[in-house]
Amino acid sequence: MTFLLGSDMRLPHAYILVVTGLATATAYVSESELSQFMTNLWNQDDNRASSHYVRYDLQGHSHTGHSGVDNAPNKFFDYVNEAHLFHKPTYSTFISLLNNYHYMTGTSEYQTTSEDAEVTSFLSQISQTNVIKLTQQFLHSKGYITGSMSDFLTTLRKIWFDFYPRSSHTTHLDTSGFEHVFVGETTSTKVDGFHNWIQYYLEEKRGNLNYLGFVYTKQPSIVGTHFLWHNKIKSLSSFIVGSSPEFDLAMYTACFFARRDVDCRFSMAGHNMDIKSYTVPFGTYHDLVATAYIN
């Protein structure tokens, strides 16, 4: 098996052949259509945390690379109102997933019955939000998926939660799109993935993460950070501070279908955005999420 993360194969003008367990379609979504959809998604993210509930401290500017120089003596997060945020159903079910994985690549993953139930609970909770309803409707209208919300949740479970080998040099099912993007992973030398503010906050609170400084900031509430996690370096990790779990999943999923393996550019609430998402072929279903992040 050979897995090419970020293959050089490209289809022109964003015409992407999408093969899912539900539909096969050649679809085109213009940048203006993506912008309209993403802005609507942003405006409908009722669970997004405002600055009243989440505050952070940028401190010193850092640079990408493998330097461990600490330009931030304090923690990145100043304050998170856990009582208000983390009892929300999509937050609480999301957080329950974060301890289900081995962060070291090469270690086989196995999902217990209770962990499988936690995935089901998370998908059930996010399916009730406007963000996921809008995403299902948008992808359905463009021919990327067919069927009901239940079918869409099956697709989300497959592309985000199915395990596969991170490297072509192993047969260990040691990763998934969700683990890589939302939880983070480590190799023998560095951190891979890790593009979620909630996981960042929780791991910093536990003492597993040392914030070294910010690489860049841009709107809306996007920060590129440099940090150590389990004593391994992450040269640059980007995330939207305060976005809900369902919003991140929806944004990345829309780009995964509409612009897989190419730049996903759009304007969201008046701000230019660029998402990278890459696929990995595995099994008989369809391509799975290899990674997705804000560029």
Coordinates of C-alpha atoms in Angstrom, one line a residue, residues 17-290:
L17 CA -14.1 13.4 -9.0
V18 CA -15.7 12.4 -5.7
V19 CA -16.2 8.8 -4.9
T20 CA -18.1 8.1 -1.7
G21 CA -20.1 5.2 -0.4
L22 CA -23.1 7.1 -1.4
A23 CA -22.5 8.9 -4.6
T24 CA -20.0 9.4 -7.5
A25 CA -20.1 12.9 -8.9
T26 CA -18.1 15.4 -10.9
A27 CA -18.9 18.7 -9.3
Y28 CA -17.8 22.3 -9.5
V29 CA -18.2 24.8 -6.7
S30 CA -17.0 28.3 -7.4
E31 CA -15.0 30.4 -5.0
S32 CA -18.0 32.7 -4.6
E33 CA -20.3 29.8 -3.7
L34 CA -17.8 28.5 -1.2
S35 CA -17.5 32.0 0.3
Q36 CA -21.2 32.4 0.6
F37 CA -21.5 28.9 2.2
M38 CA -18.6 29.4 4.6
T39 CA -19.8 32.9 5.7
N40 CA -23.3 31.4 6.4
L41 CA -21.6 28.6 8.3
W42 CA -19.7 31.1 10.4
N43 CA -22.8 33.2 11.1
Q44 CA -24.7 30.1 12.1
D45 CA -22.1 28.8 14.6
D46 CA -24.2 29.4 17.7
N47 CA -21.7 27.5 19.9
R48 CA -18.7 29.6 19.0
A49 CA -17.0 31.0 22.1
S50 CA -16.7 34.8 22.3
S51 CA -13.9 36.7 23.9
H52 CA -16.1 36.8 27.0
Y53 CA -15.4 33.1 27.5
V54 CA -12.0 32.6 25.9
R55 CA -8.9 34.9 26.2
Y56 CA -5.4 34.3 25.1
D57 CA -2.0 35.9 25.5
L58 CA 0.2 36.0 22.3
Q59 CA 3.4 37.2 24.0
G60 CA 6.6 36.9 21.9
H61 CA 6.8 36.4 18.2
S62 CA 8.3 33.1 17.1
H63 CA 9.4 31.5 13.8
T64 CA 8.6 28.3 12.1
G65 CA 11.3 25.7 12.4
H66 CA 12.6 23.3 15.0
S67 CA 14.0 25.8 17.5
G68 CA 12.9 25.2 21.0
V69 CA 13.5 28.9 22.0
D70 CA 10.8 30.0 24.4
N71 CA 9.4 33.4 23.5
A72 CA 6.4 33.1 25.7
P73 CA 7.0 32.7 29.5
N74 CA 3.3 32.4 30.2
K75 CA 0.6 30.1 28.9
F76 CA -1.1 30.8 25.6
F77 CA -4.6 30.7 27.2
D78 CA -5.3 33.3 29.9
Y79 CA -8.9 32.2 30.6
V80 CA -11.4 29.7 29.3
N81 CA -14.9 29.6 30.9
E82 CA -15.2 25.8 31.1
A83 CA -18.4 25.9 33.1
H84 CA -20.1 27.8 30.3
L85 CA -18.5 26.1 27.3
F86 CA -17.6 22.5 28.1
H87 CA -21.0 21.5 29.3
K88 CA -22.5 22.3 25.8
P89 CA -23.3 18.9 24.2
T90 CA -21.1 19.3 21.2
Y91 CA -18.2 20.3 23.4
S92 CA -18.6 17.7 26.0
T93 CA -18.9 14.8 23.5
F94 CA -16.0 16.2 21.5
I95 CA -13.8 16.3 24.6
S96 CA -14.7 12.7 25.5
L97 CA -13.0 11.6 22.2
L98 CA -9.7 13.3 22.9
N99 CA -8.3 10.6 25.2
N100 CA -9.2 7.7 22.9
Y101 CA -5.9 7.8 21.0
H102 CA -2.2 7.0 21.4
Y103 CA -0.4 10.1 20.4
M104 CA 2.8 8.3 19.1
T105 CA 2.6 7.2 15.5
G106 CA 3.4 3.6 14.8
T107 CA 1.2 2.4 17.8
S108 CA -1.9 0.6 16.5
E109 CA -5.2 2.1 17.4
Y110 CA -8.2 0.1 18.6
Q111 CA -11.6 1.5 19.3
T112 CA -13.4 -0.1 22.2
T113 CA -17.2 -0.4 22.3
S114 CA -17.5 2.5 24.7
E115 CA -15.2 4.6 22.4
D116 CA -17.3 3.7 19.4
A117 CA -20.4 4.9 21.4
E118 CA -18.6 8.2 22.1
V119 CA -18.1 8.8 18.4
T120 CA -21.8 8.0 17.8
S121 CA -22.8 10.5 20.6
F122 CA -20.6 13.2 19.2
L123 CA -22.0 12.8 15.6
S124 CA -25.5 12.7 17.0
Q125 CA -25.0 16.0 18.9
I126 CA -23.4 17.9 16.0
S127 CA -26.1 16.7 13.6
Q128 CA -28.6 18.8 15.6
T129 CA -26.7 22.0 15.0
N130 CA -27.3 24.5 12.1
V131 CA -23.7 24.2 11.1
I132 CA -23.9 20.5 10.3
K133 CA -27.4 20.7 8.8
L134 CA -26.1 23.5 6.4
T135 CA -23.1 21.4 5.5
Q136 CA -25.2 18.4 4.7
Q137 CA -27.5 20.5 2.6
F138 CA -24.7 22.2 0.7
L139 CA -22.8 19.0 -0.1
H140 CA -26.1 17.3 -1.1
S141 CA -27.0 20.2 -3.4
K142 CA -23.7 20.0 -5.2
G143 CA -23.9 16.2 -5.7
Y144 CA -21.1 15.2 -3.4
I145 CA -23.4 13.2 -1.1
T146 CA -26.8 11.6 -1.4
G147 CA -29.3 10.5 1.1
S148 CA -30.3 11.7 4.5
M149 CA -28.5 13.2 7.5
S150 CA -28.1 9.7 8.8
D151 CA -26.2 8.8 5.6
F152 CA -24.1 11.9 6.0
L153 CA -23.1 11.0 9.5
T154 CA -22.0 7.5 8.2
T155 CA -19.8 9.3 5.7
L156 CA -18.3 11.6 8.4
R157 CA -17.6 8.6 10.6
K158 CA -15.8 6.9 7.7
I159 CA -13.7 9.8 6.4
W160 CA -12.7 11.1 9.9
F161 CA -12.7 8.1 12.2
D162 CA -11.7 5.1 10.2
F163 CA -8.1 4.0 11.1
Y164 CA -5.4 3.6 8.5
P165 CA -1.5 3.5 8.5
R166 CA 0.1 7.0 8.7
S167 CA 3.2 5.8 6.9
S168 CA 3.5 3.6 3.8
H169 CA 6.2 1.7 5.6
T170 CA 3.9 0.2 8.2
T171 CA 0.7 -1.9 8.3
H172 CA -0.2 -0.6 11.7
L173 CA -3.6 1.1 11.7
D174 CA -2.1 3.9 13.8
T175 CA -4.0 7.0 12.8
S176 CA -7.3 8.6 11.6
G177 CA -8.2 12.0 10.2
F178 CA -9.8 13.0 13.5
E179 CA -6.8 11.9 15.6
H180 CA -4.3 13.7 13.3
V181 CA -6.2 17.0 12.9
F182 CA -8.0 17.4 16.3
V183 CA -5.9 15.5 18.7
G184 CA -2.4 15.6 17.3
E185 CA 0.3 13.0 16.9
T186 CA 4.1 12.7 17.5
T187 CA 6.8 11.0 15.5
S188 CA 10.2 10.3 17.0
T189 CA 11.2 13.9 16.4
K190 CA 8.2 16.2 16.0
V191 CA 4.5 16.9 16.4
D192 CA 2.2 16.3 13.4
G193 CA -1.4 17.6 13.0
F194 CA -2.9 19.2 16.1
H195 CA -5.1 22.0 14.8
N196 CA -7.7 22.5 17.5
W197 CA -7.9 25.1 20.2
I198 CA -9.8 23.0 22.7
Q199 CA -7.2 20.2 22.7
Y200 CA -4.5 22.9 22.9
Y201 CA -6.1 24.5 25.9
L202 CA -6.6 21.1 27.7
E203 CA -3.1 19.9 27.0
E204 CA -1.6 23.2 28.1
K205 CA -3.6 23.0 31.3
R206 CA -2.4 19.4 32.0
G207 CA 1.2 20.6 31.5
N208 CA 1.8 18.5 28.4
L209 CA 2.2 21.5 26.1
N210 CA 4.6 24.4 26.3
Y211 CA 3.7 27.4 24.2
L212 CA 6.8 29.0 22.6
G213 CA 5.3 32.0 20.8
F214 CA 3.1 33.0 17.9
V215 CA 4.1 32.7 14.3
Y216 CA 1.2 34.8 12.9
T217 CA -2.2 36.0 13.6
K218 CA -5.1 36.9 11.2
Q219 CA -8.8 37.3 11.3
P220 CA -11.1 35.7 12.2
S221 CA -9.3 34.8 15.4
I222 CA -6.8 32.6 13.7
V223 CA -3.4 32.0 15.4
G224 CA -0.4 30.2 14.1
T225 CA 1.5 28.9 17.1
H226 CA 4.9 27.3 17.9
F227 CA 5.0 24.9 20.8
L228 CA 6.4 21.7 22.4
W229 CA 4.0 18.8 23.1
H230 CA 5.3 15.8 25.0
N231 CA 8.7 17.4 24.5
K232 CA 8.4 17.3 20.7
I233 CA 8.4 20.4 18.6
K234 CA 5.5 21.7 16.5
S235 CA 6.9 24.4 14.2
L236 CA 3.5 25.7 13.2
S237 CA 0.0 24.8 14.2
S238 CA -2.9 26.9 13.1
F239 CA -6.4 27.1 14.5
I240 CA -9.4 29.4 15.0
V241 CA -9.6 30.3 18.7
G242 CA -13.2 29.8 20.0
S243 CA -14.7 28.0 17.0
S244 CA -17.0 25.1 17.9
P245 CA -16.1 21.5 17.3
E246 CA -18.8 21.2 14.7
F247 CA -17.7 24.3 12.8
D248 CA -14.1 23.0 12.4
L249 CA -15.3 19.6 11.3
A250 CA -17.8 21.2 8.9
M251 CA -15.3 23.7 7.4
Y252 CA -12.7 21.0 6.8
T253 CA -15.2 18.5 5.5
A254 CA -16.6 21.0 2.9
C255 CA -13.1 21.7 1.7
F256 CA -12.3 17.9 1.7
F257 CA -15.1 17.3 -0.8
A258 CA -14.9 20.5 -2.8
R259 CA -11.1 21.1 -3.0
R260 CA -9.4 17.9 -1.9
D261 CA -5.6 18.0 -2.5
V262 CA -5.7 21.6 -3.8
D263 CA -6.0 25.0 -2.1
C264 CA -9.5 25.7 -0.7
R265 CA -9.7 29.4 -1.0
F266 CA -12.7 31.5 0.0
S267 CA -13.8 34.6 1.9
M268 CA -15.5 34.1 5.2
A269 CA -17.1 37.0 7.0
G270 CA -15.0 39.4 4.9
H271 CA -11.7 37.6 5.6
N272 CA -9.6 35.6 3.1
M273 CA -9.2 32.0 4.0
D274 CA -7.0 29.2 2.6
I275 CA -7.6 25.6 3.8
K276 CA -5.4 22.7 2.9
S277 CA -6.9 19.2 2.9
Y278 CA -5.2 16.0 1.7
T279 CA -6.6 12.5 1.2
V280 CA -5.3 9.1 1.7
P281 CA -6.6 6.1 -0.2
F282 CA -7.5 3.2 2.1
G283 CA -9.9 0.3 2.0
T284 CA -12.8 -0.1 -0.4
Y285 CA -14.9 2.8 0.7
H286 CA -13.2 6.0 -0.5
D287 CA -10.4 8.3 0.3
L288 CA -10.1 9.2 4.0
V289 CA -8.9 12.5 5.6
A290 CA -5.1 12.5 5.8

